[in-house]
Tab-separated table of C-alpha atoms in Angstrom:
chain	number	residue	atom	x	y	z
A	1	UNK	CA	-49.644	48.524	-68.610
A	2	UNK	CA	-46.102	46.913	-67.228
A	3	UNK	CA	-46.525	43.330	-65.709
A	4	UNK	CA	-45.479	42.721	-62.356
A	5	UNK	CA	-43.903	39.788	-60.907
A	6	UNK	CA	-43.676	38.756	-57.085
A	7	UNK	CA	-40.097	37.936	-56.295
A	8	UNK	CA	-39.615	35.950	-53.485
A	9	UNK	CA	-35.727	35.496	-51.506
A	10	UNK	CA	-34.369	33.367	-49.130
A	11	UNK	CA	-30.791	34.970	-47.929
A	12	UNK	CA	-28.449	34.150	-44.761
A	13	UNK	CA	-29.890	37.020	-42.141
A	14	UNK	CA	-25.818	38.375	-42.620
A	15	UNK	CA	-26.435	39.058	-45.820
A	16	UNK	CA	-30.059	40.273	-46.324
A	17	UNK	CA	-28.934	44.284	-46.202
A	18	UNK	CA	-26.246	43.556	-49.204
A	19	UNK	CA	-28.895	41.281	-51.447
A	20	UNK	CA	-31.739	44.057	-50.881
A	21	UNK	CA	-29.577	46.912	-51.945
A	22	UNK	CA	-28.405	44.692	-54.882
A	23	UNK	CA	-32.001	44.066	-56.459
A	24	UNK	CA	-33.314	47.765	-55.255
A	25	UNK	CA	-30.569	49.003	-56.954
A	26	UNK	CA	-31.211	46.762	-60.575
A	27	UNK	CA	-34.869	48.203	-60.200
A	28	UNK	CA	-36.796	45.939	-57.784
A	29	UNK	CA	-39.301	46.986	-55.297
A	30	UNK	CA	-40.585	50.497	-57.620
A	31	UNK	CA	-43.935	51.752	-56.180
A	32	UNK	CA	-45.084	54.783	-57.270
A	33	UNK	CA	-42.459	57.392	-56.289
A	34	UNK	CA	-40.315	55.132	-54.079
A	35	UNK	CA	-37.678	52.802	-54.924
A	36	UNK	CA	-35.894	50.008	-52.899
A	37	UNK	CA	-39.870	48.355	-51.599
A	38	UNK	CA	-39.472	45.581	-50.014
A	39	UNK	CA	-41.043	43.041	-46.973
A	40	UNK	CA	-38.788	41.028	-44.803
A	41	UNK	CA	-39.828	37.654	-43.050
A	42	UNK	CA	-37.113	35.788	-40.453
A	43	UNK	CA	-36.881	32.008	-40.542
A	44	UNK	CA	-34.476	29.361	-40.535
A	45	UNK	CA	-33.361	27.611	-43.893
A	46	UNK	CA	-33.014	23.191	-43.767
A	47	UNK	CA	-30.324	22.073	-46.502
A	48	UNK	CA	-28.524	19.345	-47.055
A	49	UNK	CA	-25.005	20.094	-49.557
A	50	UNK	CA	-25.206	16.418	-51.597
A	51	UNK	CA	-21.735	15.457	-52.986
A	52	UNK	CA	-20.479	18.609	-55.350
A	53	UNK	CA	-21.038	21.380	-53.244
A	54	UNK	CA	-19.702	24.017	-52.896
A	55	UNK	CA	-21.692	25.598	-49.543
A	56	UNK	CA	-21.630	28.879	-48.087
A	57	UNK	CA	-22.163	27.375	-45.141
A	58	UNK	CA	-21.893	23.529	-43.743
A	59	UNK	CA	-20.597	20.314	-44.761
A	60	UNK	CA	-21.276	18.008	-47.959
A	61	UNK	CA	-23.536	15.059	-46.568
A	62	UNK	CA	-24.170	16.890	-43.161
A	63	UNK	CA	-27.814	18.657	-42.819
A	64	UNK	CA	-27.835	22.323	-41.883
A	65	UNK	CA	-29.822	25.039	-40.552
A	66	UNK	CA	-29.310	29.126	-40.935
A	67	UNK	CA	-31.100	31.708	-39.767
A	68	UNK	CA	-32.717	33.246	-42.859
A	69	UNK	CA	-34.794	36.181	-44.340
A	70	UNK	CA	-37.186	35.728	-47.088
A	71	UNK	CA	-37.646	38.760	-48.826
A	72	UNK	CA	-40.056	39.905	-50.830
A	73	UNK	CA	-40.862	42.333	-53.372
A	74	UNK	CA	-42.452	43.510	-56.986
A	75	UNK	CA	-40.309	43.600	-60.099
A	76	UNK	CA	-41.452	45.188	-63.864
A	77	UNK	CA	-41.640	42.347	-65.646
A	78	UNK	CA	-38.344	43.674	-68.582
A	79	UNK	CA	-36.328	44.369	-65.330
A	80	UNK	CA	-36.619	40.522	-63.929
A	81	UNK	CA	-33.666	39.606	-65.552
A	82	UNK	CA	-31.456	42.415	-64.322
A	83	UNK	CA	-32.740	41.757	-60.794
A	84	UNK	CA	-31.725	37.745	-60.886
A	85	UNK	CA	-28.693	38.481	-62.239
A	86	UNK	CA	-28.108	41.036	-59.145
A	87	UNK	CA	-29.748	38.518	-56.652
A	88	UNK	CA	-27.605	36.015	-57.875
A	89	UNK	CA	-24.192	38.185	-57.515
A	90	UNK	CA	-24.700	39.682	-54.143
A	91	UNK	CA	-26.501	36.346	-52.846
A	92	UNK	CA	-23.442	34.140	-51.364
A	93	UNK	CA	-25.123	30.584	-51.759
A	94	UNK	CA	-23.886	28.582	-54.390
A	95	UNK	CA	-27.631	28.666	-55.666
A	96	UNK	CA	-29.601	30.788	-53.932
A	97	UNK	CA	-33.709	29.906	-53.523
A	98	UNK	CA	-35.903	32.376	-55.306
A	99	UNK	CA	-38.931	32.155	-56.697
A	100	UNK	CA	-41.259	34.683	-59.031
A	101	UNK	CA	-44.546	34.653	-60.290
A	102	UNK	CA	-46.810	37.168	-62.592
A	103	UNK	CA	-48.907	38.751	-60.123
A	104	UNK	CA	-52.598	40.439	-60.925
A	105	UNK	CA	-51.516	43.797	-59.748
A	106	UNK	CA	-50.362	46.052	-62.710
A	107	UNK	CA	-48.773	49.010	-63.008
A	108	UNK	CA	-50.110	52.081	-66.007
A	109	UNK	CA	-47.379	52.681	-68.124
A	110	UNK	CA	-45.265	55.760	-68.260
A	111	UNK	CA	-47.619	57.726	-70.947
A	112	UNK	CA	-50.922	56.828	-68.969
A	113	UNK	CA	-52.507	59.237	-66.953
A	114	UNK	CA	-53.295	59.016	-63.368
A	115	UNK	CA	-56.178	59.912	-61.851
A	116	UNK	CA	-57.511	59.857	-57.830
């Protein structure tokens, strides 16, 4: 069986198209025959850049909003780090917010059988 984790990515709505074809592209979102899975969510994203910052977007010391997609998808657990290193390159935030978890959902591996 191959472990799945939930991934889980806030992005600046201009750049949602370029981060999902980043991560589809290192492997996330693979269900069954298709490739490139994923759910999209609008919002707006609250941050503050504290002294040191670099932002994409605002001032240092003056609060911000953006409108924002979180994303989410599955991810093999030995492609994860492939994927964050592809979020993190096509992502232009200074540090983007992502989070991942195992998930209970698995996956048979590629000498199983299927069946149904």
């Amino acid at each position: 069986m191959t472990e799945l984790h939930a991934l889980v990515i806030y992005s600046p709505r201009t750049h949602t198209e370029q981060v999902l074809a980043a991560i589809g592209d290192a492997g996330a979102g693979r269900i069954g025959n298709y490739s490139h899975c994923s759910f999209t969510t609008p919002g707006t994203g609250r941050f503050t850049p504290e002294a040191g910052a670099r932002p994409f977007l605002g001032s240092t010391g003056t609060p911000e909003e953006v409108a924002e997609d979180r994303i989410e998808c599955v991810v093999e657990e030995p492609l994860l780090p492939r994927v964050v290193a592809a979020l993190r390159a096509a992502h232009p935030y200074e540090e983007p917010a992502f989070m991942s978890w195992r998930v209970e959902g698995w996956r048979p591996g590629p000498d199983s059988n299927r069946t149904g």
